[in-house]
């Protein structure tokens, strides 16, 4: 799964690394991104890739209460095309959720040790996401969720699930709303992804969302 992550790159670097045409939001540092918070993402609308902020926790357009989003921070890639809460957004409203790394908790004899996982070279990356508009309030509530998959060999010792991290060559096809062939979309999230990740133990202070600082990502010594 993916329940916490970090993103801290300045806007100039994001524009350089990702397919962003329009950027009207600020890229703020967040070293402990948690569910229901705003996350930085790229979505295609009005014929351009926009850098936007979505609320993390997808609220289907037909939901009666947006609180349902609290339970929808992740969507399983294996079933996202069939689940009523996700299938329409999977076909028509996909996004890139920007991050520098994510946290996962490794269980060992009753202990839960937080780990920080990144690409091996430490570069920023994009989770595969889907997004929705809930128009039962004004302005409409924009939300998203992160796709997950079975853990790769490098992640399995920490957790049995991991987020889907797209390779750059998949960005345009993933964002293109005209691409609604489920078989093609499933191929993207199965094969055009990063699976080799680096990990390091970090302080348990990250357990509290109130602790939002670069030290959250610093490696600690385990005794």
CSV table of N, CA and C in Angstrom, one decimal, residues 87-222:
chain,number,residue,atom,x,y,z
A,87,UNK,N,-13.5,2.5,-11.6
A,87,UNK,CA,-13.4,2.1,-13.1
A,87,UNK,C,-13.6,3.2,-14.0
A,88,UNK,N,-14.5,4.2,-13.7
A,88,UNK,CA,-14.7,5.3,-14.7
A,88,UNK,C,-13.5,6.2,-14.7
A,89,UNK,N,-13.0,6.5,-13.5
A,89,UNK,CA,-11.8,7.4,-13.4
A,89,UNK,C,-10.6,6.7,-14.1
A,90,UNK,N,-10.5,5.4,-13.9
A,90,UNK,CA,-9.3,4.6,-14.5
A,90,UNK,C,-9.3,4.8,-16.0
A,91,UNK,N,-10.5,4.8,-16.6
A,91,UNK,CA,-10.6,4.9,-18.1
A,91,UNK,C,-10.4,6.3,-18.6
A,92,UNK,N,-10.9,7.3,-17.8
A,92,UNK,CA,-11.0,8.7,-18.3
A,92,UNK,C,-10.2,9.7,-17.6
A,93,UNK,N,-9.8,9.5,-16.3
A,93,UNK,CA,-9.2,10.6,-15.5
A,93,UNK,C,-8.0,10.0,-14.7
A,94,UNK,N,-6.9,10.0,-15.4
A,94,UNK,CA,-5.7,9.5,-14.8
A,94,UNK,C,-4.7,10.6,-14.5
A,95,UNK,N,-3.8,10.5,-13.6
A,95,UNK,CA,-2.9,11.5,-13.2
A,95,UNK,C,-1.6,11.0,-12.8
A,96,UNK,N,-0.6,11.8,-12.7
A,96,UNK,CA,0.7,11.5,-12.1
A,96,UNK,C,0.8,12.2,-10.8
A,97,UNK,N,1.0,11.5,-9.7
A,97,UNK,CA,1.2,12.1,-8.4
A,97,UNK,C,2.7,12.1,-8.0
A,98,UNK,N,3.2,13.3,-7.8
A,98,UNK,CA,4.6,13.5,-7.7
A,98,UNK,C,5.1,13.3,-6.3
A,99,UNK,N,6.3,12.6,-6.3
A,99,UNK,CA,6.9,12.3,-5.0
A,99,UNK,C,8.4,12.1,-5.1
A,100,UNK,N,9.1,12.1,-4.0
A,100,UNK,CA,10.5,11.8,-3.9
A,100,UNK,C,10.8,10.5,-3.2
A,101,UNK,N,9.8,10.0,-2.5
A,101,UNK,CA,9.9,8.8,-1.8
A,101,UNK,C,8.7,8.5,-1.0
A,102,UNK,N,8.6,7.3,-0.5
A,102,UNK,CA,7.4,7.0,0.4
A,102,UNK,C,7.8,6.2,1.6
A,103,UNK,N,7.0,6.2,2.6
A,103,UNK,CA,7.3,5.5,3.8
A,103,UNK,C,6.4,4.2,3.9
A,104,UNK,N,7.1,3.2,4.4
A,104,UNK,CA,6.4,1.9,4.7
A,104,UNK,C,6.9,1.4,6.1
A,105,UNK,N,6.1,0.7,6.8
A,105,UNK,CA,6.4,0.2,8.1
A,105,UNK,C,6.7,-1.3,8.0
A,106,UNK,N,7.9,-1.7,8.4
A,106,UNK,CA,8.3,-3.1,8.4
A,106,UNK,C,8.0,-3.7,9.8
A,107,UNK,N,7.3,-4.8,9.8
A,107,UNK,CA,6.9,-5.4,11.0
A,107,UNK,C,8.0,-6.5,11.4
A,108,UNK,N,8.4,-6.5,12.6
A,108,UNK,CA,9.4,-7.5,13.1
A,108,UNK,C,9.2,-7.7,14.6
A,109,UNK,N,8.6,-8.9,14.9
A,109,UNK,CA,8.4,-9.3,16.3
A,109,UNK,C,7.7,-8.3,17.1
A,110,UNK,N,6.6,-7.8,16.5
A,110,UNK,CA,5.8,-6.8,17.2
A,110,UNK,C,6.2,-5.3,17.0
A,111,UNK,N,7.4,-5.1,16.5
A,111,UNK,CA,7.9,-3.8,16.2
A,111,UNK,C,7.6,-3.3,14.8
A,112,UNK,N,7.3,-2.1,14.7
A,112,UNK,CA,7.0,-1.5,13.4
A,112,UNK,C,8.0,-0.4,13.1
A,113,UNK,N,9.0,-0.7,12.3
A,113,UNK,CA,10.1,0.2,11.9
A,113,UNK,C,9.7,0.9,10.6
A,114,UNK,N,9.6,2.3,10.7
A,114,UNK,CA,9.4,3.0,9.4
A,114,UNK,C,10.6,2.9,8.5
A,115,UNK,N,10.4,2.7,7.2
A,115,UNK,CA,11.4,2.7,6.2
A,115,UNK,C,11.0,3.8,5.2
A,116,UNK,N,12.1,4.4,4.6
A,116,UNK,CA,11.8,5.3,3.5
A,116,UNK,C,12.4,4.7,2.2
A,117,UNK,N,11.5,4.7,1.2
A,117,UNK,CA,11.9,4.0,-0.1
A,117,UNK,C,11.9,5.0,-1.2
A,118,UNK,N,12.9,4.9,-2.0
A,118,UNK,CA,13.2,5.8,-3.1
A,118,UNK,C,13.6,5.0,-4.4
A,119,UNK,N,13.7,5.7,-5.5
A,119,UNK,CA,14.4,5.2,-6.6
A,119,UNK,C,15.9,5.1,-6.2
A,120,UNK,N,16.6,4.1,-6.8
A,120,UNK,CA,18.0,3.9,-6.4
A,120,UNK,C,18.9,5.2,-6.5
A,121,UNK,N,18.6,6.1,-7.5
A,121,UNK,CA,19.4,7.3,-7.7
A,121,UNK,C,18.8,8.5,-6.9
A,122,UNK,N,17.7,8.3,-6.2
A,122,UNK,CA,17.1,9.3,-5.4
A,122,UNK,C,16.4,10.4,-6.2
A,123,UNK,N,16.1,10.2,-7.5
A,123,UNK,CA,15.4,11.2,-8.3
A,123,UNK,C,13.9,11.2,-8.0
A,124,UNK,N,13.2,12.3,-8.3
A,124,UNK,CA,11.8,12.3,-8.1
A,124,UNK,C,11.1,11.4,-9.1
A,125,UNK,N,9.9,11.0,-8.7
A,125,UNK,CA,9.1,10.0,-9.6
A,125,UNK,C,7.6,10.3,-9.5
A,126,UNK,N,6.9,9.6,-10.3
A,126,UNK,CA,5.4,9.8,-10.3
A,126,UNK,C,4.7,8.5,-10.0
A,127,UNK,N,3.8,8.5,-9.0
A,127,UNK,CA,2.9,7.4,-8.8
A,127,UNK,C,1.8,7.4,-9.9
A,128,UNK,N,1.4,6.3,-10.3
A,128,UNK,CA,0.2,6.2,-11.2
A,128,UNK,C,-1.1,6.5,-10.3
A,129,UNK,N,-1.8,7.5,-10.7
A,129,UNK,CA,-3.0,7.9,-10.0
A,129,UNK,C,-4.2,8.0,-10.8
A,130,UNK,N,-5.4,8.1,-10.2
A,130,UNK,CA,-6.6,8.4,-10.9
A,130,UNK,C,-7.3,9.5,-10.1
A,131,UNK,N,-8.2,10.3,-10.8
A,131,UNK,CA,-8.8,11.4,-10.0
A,131,UNK,C,-10.2,11.6,-10.4
A,132,UNK,N,-10.9,12.3,-9.5
A,132,UNK,CA,-12.4,12.6,-9.7
A,132,UNK,C,-12.8,14.0,-9.3
A,133,UNK,N,-13.9,14.4,-9.8
A,133,UNK,CA,-14.5,15.7,-9.4
A,133,UNK,C,-15.9,15.4,-8.7
A,134,UNK,N,-16.0,15.8,-7.5
A,134,UNK,CA,-17.3,15.7,-6.7
A,134,UNK,C,-17.9,17.0,-6.7
A,135,UNK,N,-19.0,17.2,-7.4
A,135,UNK,CA,-19.6,18.5,-7.6
A,135,UNK,C,-20.8,18.9,-6.6
A,136,UNK,N,-20.8,18.2,-5.5
A,136,UNK,CA,-21.9,18.4,-4.6
A,136,UNK,C,-21.6,19.6,-3.6
A,137,UNK,N,-20.5,20.3,-3.9
A,137,UNK,CA,-20.2,21.5,-3.1
A,137,UNK,C,-19.5,22.5,-4.1
A,138,UNK,N,-19.4,23.7,-3.6
A,138,UNK,CA,-18.8,24.7,-4.5
A,138,UNK,C,-17.6,25.4,-3.7
A,139,UNK,N,-16.4,25.4,-4.3
A,139,UNK,CA,-16.1,24.8,-5.6
A,139,UNK,C,-16.1,23.3,-5.5
A,140,UNK,N,-16.1,22.6,-6.7
A,140,UNK,CA,-16.1,21.2,-6.7
A,140,UNK,C,-14.9,20.6,-6.0
A,141,UNK,N,-15.1,19.5,-5.3
A,141,UNK,CA,-14.0,18.8,-4.6
A,141,UNK,C,-13.2,17.9,-5.5
A,142,UNK,N,-11.9,18.1,-5.7
A,142,UNK,CA,-11.1,17.3,-6.5
A,142,UNK,C,-10.2,16.4,-5.7
A,143,UNK,N,-10.3,15.1,-6.0
A,143,UNK,CA,-9.6,14.1,-5.2
A,143,UNK,C,-8.9,13.1,-6.1
A,144,UNK,N,-8.0,12.3,-5.5
A,144,UNK,CA,-7.3,11.3,-6.2
A,144,UNK,C,-6.9,10.1,-5.3
A,145,UNK,N,-6.4,9.0,-6.0
A,145,UNK,CA,-6.0,7.9,-5.2
A,145,UNK,C,-4.7,7.4,-6.0
A,146,UNK,N,-3.9,6.6,-5.2
A,146,UNK,CA,-2.7,6.0,-5.8
A,146,UNK,C,-2.9,4.6,-6.0
A,147,UNK,N,-2.5,4.1,-7.2
A,147,UNK,CA,-2.6,2.7,-7.6
A,147,UNK,C,-1.5,1.9,-6.9
A,148,UNK,N,-1.8,0.7,-6.5
A,148,UNK,CA,-0.8,-0.2,-5.8
A,148,UNK,C,-0.8,-1.5,-6.5
A,149,UNK,N,0.3,-2.3,-6.3
A,149,UNK,CA,0.5,-3.6,-6.9
A,149,UNK,C,1.2,-4.5,-5.9
A,150,UNK,N,1.3,-5.8,-6.3
A,150,UNK,CA,2.1,-6.7,-5.4
A,150,UNK,C,3.5,-6.2,-5.3
A,151,UNK,N,4.1,-6.3,-4.2
A,151,UNK,CA,5.5,-5.8,-4.0
A,151,UNK,C,6.5,-6.6,-4.8
A,152,UNK,N,7.5,-5.8,-5.3
A,152,UNK,CA,8.6,-6.4,-6.0
A,152,UNK,C,9.6,-7.0,-5.0
A,153,UNK,N,10.6,-7.7,-5.6
A,153,UNK,CA,11.5,-8.4,-4.7
A,153,UNK,C,12.2,-7.4,-3.8
A,154,UNK,N,12.5,-6.2,-4.2
A,154,UNK,CA,13.2,-5.2,-3.4
A,154,UNK,C,12.4,-4.7,-2.3
A,155,UNK,N,11.0,-4.8,-2.4
A,155,UNK,CA,10.1,-4.2,-1.4
A,155,UNK,C,9.5,-5.3,-0.5
A,156,UNK,N,9.5,-6.5,-1.0
A,156,UNK,CA,8.7,-7.6,-0.3
A,156,UNK,C,9.2,-7.8,1.2
A,157,UNK,N,10.5,-7.7,1.5
A,157,UNK,CA,10.9,-7.8,2.9
A,157,UNK,C,10.3,-6.8,3.8
A,158,UNK,N,9.8,-5.7,3.2
A,158,UNK,CA,9.2,-4.6,4.1
A,158,UNK,C,7.7,-4.7,4.1
A,159,UNK,N,7.1,-4.9,2.9
A,159,UNK,CA,5.6,-5.0,2.9
A,159,UNK,C,5.2,-5.8,1.6
A,160,UNK,N,4.0,-6.3,1.7
A,160,UNK,CA,3.6,-7.2,0.5
A,160,UNK,C,3.0,-6.4,-0.6
A,161,UNK,N,2.7,-5.1,-0.4
A,161,UNK,CA,2.2,-4.2,-1.5
A,161,UNK,C,3.1,-3.0,-1.6
A,162,UNK,N,3.0,-2.4,-2.8
A,162,UNK,CA,3.8,-1.2,-3.1
A,162,UNK,C,3.0,-0.3,-4.1
A,163,UNK,N,3.3,1.0,-4.1
A,163,UNK,CA,2.6,1.8,-5.1
A,163,UNK,C,3.2,1.6,-6.5
A,164,UNK,N,2.4,1.9,-7.5
A,164,UNK,CA,2.8,1.8,-8.9
A,164,UNK,C,3.5,3.0,-9.3
A,165,UNK,N,4.8,2.9,-9.6
A,165,UNK,CA,5.7,4.0,-10.0
A,165,UNK,C,6.0,3.9,-11.4
A,166,UNK,N,5.5,4.9,-12.2
A,166,UNK,CA,5.6,4.9,-13.7
A,166,UNK,C,7.0,5.3,-14.1
A,167,UNK,N,7.4,4.7,-15.2
A,167,UNK,CA,8.6,5.2,-15.9
A,167,UNK,C,8.2,6.4,-16.8
A,168,UNK,N,9.2,7.3,-17.0
A,168,UNK,CA,8.9,8.5,-17.8
A,168,UNK,C,8.3,8.2,-19.2
A,169,UNK,N,8.7,7.1,-19.8
A,169,UNK,CA,8.1,6.8,-21.2
A,169,UNK,C,6.6,6.5,-21.1
A,170,UNK,N,6.1,6.2,-20.0
A,170,UNK,CA,4.7,5.9,-19.8
A,170,UNK,C,3.8,7.2,-19.6
A,171,UNK,N,4.4,8.3,-19.2
A,171,UNK,CA,3.7,9.4,-18.8
A,171,UNK,C,2.6,9.9,-19.8
A,172,UNK,N,3.0,10.1,-21.0
A,172,UNK,CA,2.0,10.7,-21.9
A,172,UNK,C,0.9,9.8,-22.2
A,173,UNK,N,1.1,8.5,-22.4
A,173,UNK,CA,0.0,7.5,-22.6
A,173,UNK,C,-0.9,7.4,-21.4
A,174,UNK,N,-0.3,7.5,-20.2
A,174,UNK,CA,-1.1,7.4,-19.0
A,174,UNK,C,-2.0,8.7,-18.8
A,175,UNK,N,-1.5,9.8,-19.2
A,175,UNK,CA,-2.3,11.0,-19.0
A,175,UNK,C,-3.3,11.3,-20.1
A,176,UNK,N,-3.1,10.7,-21.2
A,176,UNK,CA,-4.0,10.9,-22.4
A,176,UNK,C,-5.4,10.4,-22.1
A,177,UNK,N,-6.4,11.2,-22.0
A,177,UNK,CA,-7.8,10.8,-21.7
A,177,UNK,C,-8.4,10.0,-22.9
A,178,UNK,N,-7.8,10.2,-24.1
A,178,UNK,CA,-8.4,9.5,-25.2
A,178,UNK,C,-8.0,8.0,-25.2
A,179,UNK,N,-7.0,7.7,-24.4
A,179,UNK,CA,-6.5,6.3,-24.2
A,179,UNK,C,-7.4,5.6,-23.2
A,180,UNK,N,-8.5,4.9,-23.7
A,180,UNK,CA,-9.4,4.3,-22.8
A,180,UNK,C,-9.5,2.8,-22.9
A,181,UNK,N,-8.5,2.2,-23.6
A,181,UNK,CA,-8.4,0.8,-23.8
A,181,UNK,C,-7.9,0.2,-22.5
A,182,UNK,N,-8.7,-0.6,-21.8
A,182,UNK,CA,-8.3,-1.1,-20.5
A,182,UNK,C,-7.1,-2.0,-20.6
A,183,UNK,N,-7.0,-2.8,-21.7
A,183,UNK,CA,-5.8,-3.7,-21.9
A,183,UNK,C,-4.5,-2.9,-22.0
A,184,UNK,N,-4.6,-1.8,-22.7
A,184,UNK,CA,-3.4,-0.9,-22.9
A,184,UNK,C,-3.0,-0.3,-21.5
A,185,UNK,N,-4.0,0.2,-20.8
A,185,UNK,CA,-3.8,0.8,-19.5
A,185,UNK,C,-3.2,-0.2,-18.5
A,186,UNK,N,-3.7,-1.5,-18.5
A,186,UNK,CA,-3.2,-2.5,-17.6
A,186,UNK,C,-1.8,-2.8,-18.0
A,187,UNK,N,-1.5,-2.8,-19.3
A,187,UNK,CA,-0.1,-3.1,-19.7
A,187,UNK,C,0.9,-2.1,-19.2
A,188,UNK,N,0.4,-0.8,-19.2
A,188,UNK,CA,1.3,0.3,-18.7
A,188,UNK,C,1.6,0.1,-17.2
A,189,UNK,N,0.6,-0.2,-16.4
A,189,UNK,CA,0.8,-0.3,-14.9
A,189,UNK,C,1.4,-1.7,-14.5
A,190,UNK,N,1.5,-2.6,-15.5
A,190,UNK,CA,2.2,-3.9,-15.2
A,190,UNK,C,3.6,-3.9,-15.7
A,191,UNK,N,3.9,-3.2,-16.8
A,191,UNK,CA,5.2,-3.3,-17.4
A,191,UNK,C,6.0,-2.1,-17.6
A,192,UNK,N,5.4,-0.9,-17.5
A,192,UNK,CA,6.2,0.3,-17.7
A,192,UNK,C,6.4,1.0,-16.3
A,193,UNK,N,7.0,0.3,-15.4
A,193,UNK,CA,7.0,0.7,-14.0
A,193,UNK,C,8.4,0.5,-13.5
A,194,UNK,N,8.7,1.2,-12.4
A,194,UNK,CA,9.9,0.9,-11.6
A,194,UNK,C,9.6,-0.2,-10.5
A,195,UNK,N,10.4,-1.2,-10.4
A,195,UNK,CA,10.3,-2.2,-9.4
A,195,UNK,C,11.5,-2.3,-8.4
A,196,UNK,N,12.6,-1.8,-8.9
A,196,UNK,CA,13.8,-1.8,-8.0
A,196,UNK,C,13.9,-0.6,-7.2
A,197,UNK,N,13.8,-0.6,-5.9
A,197,UNK,CA,13.8,0.5,-5.1
A,197,UNK,C,14.9,0.4,-4.0
A,198,UNK,N,15.3,1.5,-3.5
A,198,UNK,CA,16.3,1.5,-2.3
A,198,UNK,C,15.5,1.9,-1.1
A,199,UNK,N,15.9,1.3,0.1
A,199,UNK,CA,15.2,1.6,1.3
A,199,UNK,C,16.2,1.8,2.4
A,200,UNK,N,15.7,2.6,3.4
A,200,UNK,CA,16.6,2.8,4.6
A,200,UNK,C,15.6,3.1,5.8
A,201,UNK,N,16.1,2.6,7.0
A,201,UNK,CA,15.3,2.9,8.2
A,201,UNK,C,15.4,4.3,8.6
A,202,UNK,N,14.2,4.9,9.1
A,202,UNK,CA,14.2,6.3,9.5
A,202,UNK,C,13.5,6.3,10.9
A,203,UNK,N,13.6,7.5,11.5
A,203,UNK,CA,13.1,7.7,12.8
A,203,UNK,C,11.6,7.5,12.9
A,204,UNK,N,11.1,7.0,14.1
A,204,UNK,CA,9.7,6.7,14.3
A,204,UNK,C,9.0,8.0,14.5
A,205,UNK,N,9.7,9.1,14.5
A,205,UNK,CA,9.0,10.4,14.6
A,205,UNK,C,8.1,10.6,13.4
A,206,UNK,N,8.4,10.0,12.3
A,206,UNK,CA,7.5,10.1,11.1
A,206,UNK,C,6.1,9.5,11.4
A,207,UNK,N,6.0,8.7,12.4
A,207,UNK,CA,4.7,8.1,12.7
A,207,UNK,C,3.6,9.2,12.9
A,208,UNK,N,4.0,10.3,13.4
A,208,UNK,CA,3.1,11.4,13.7
A,208,UNK,C,3.1,12.4,12.5
A,209,UNK,N,2.0,12.7,11.9
A,209,UNK,CA,1.9,13.6,10.8
A,209,UNK,C,2.3,15.0,11.2
A,210,UNK,N,2.3,15.3,12.5
A,210,UNK,CA,2.8,16.6,12.9
A,210,UNK,C,4.3,16.9,12.7
A,211,UNK,N,5.0,15.8,12.6
A,211,UNK,CA,6.4,15.9,12.4
A,211,UNK,C,6.7,16.0,10.8
A,212,UNK,N,6.9,17.2,10.4
A,212,UNK,CA,7.0,17.4,8.9
A,212,UNK,C,8.3,18.1,8.7
A,213,UNK,N,9.4,17.4,8.5
A,213,UNK,CA,10.7,18.0,8.3
A,213,UNK,C,11.6,17.1,7.6
A,214,UNK,N,12.7,17.6,7.0
A,214,UNK,CA,13.6,16.8,6.2
A,214,UNK,C,14.2,15.6,7.0
A,215,UNK,N,14.4,15.8,8.3
A,215,UNK,CA,14.9,14.7,9.1
A,215,UNK,C,14.1,13.4,9.1
A,216,UNK,N,12.9,13.5,8.7
A,216,UNK,CA,12.0,12.3,8.6
A,216,UNK,C,12.7,11.3,7.6
A,217,UNK,N,13.4,11.8,6.6
A,217,UNK,CA,14.0,10.9,5.6
A,217,UNK,C,15.4,10.5,5.9
A,218,UNK,N,16.0,10.9,7.0
A,218,UNK,CA,17.4,10.6,7.3
A,218,UNK,C,17.5,9.2,7.8
A,219,UNK,N,18.5,8.5,7.4
A,219,UNK,CA,18.7,7.2,7.8
A,219,UNK,C,19.2,7.1,9.3
A,220,UNK,N,18.7,6.2,10.0
A,220,UNK,CA,19.1,6.0,11.4
A,220,UNK,C,19.8,4.6,11.5
A,221,UNK,N,20.6,4.5,12.6
A,221,UNK,CA,21.2,3.2,12.9
A,221,UNK,C,20.3,2.3,13.8
A,222,UNK,N,20.2,1.1,13.4
A,222,UNK,CA,19.4,0.1,14.2
A,222,UNK,C,20.3,-0.7,15.0
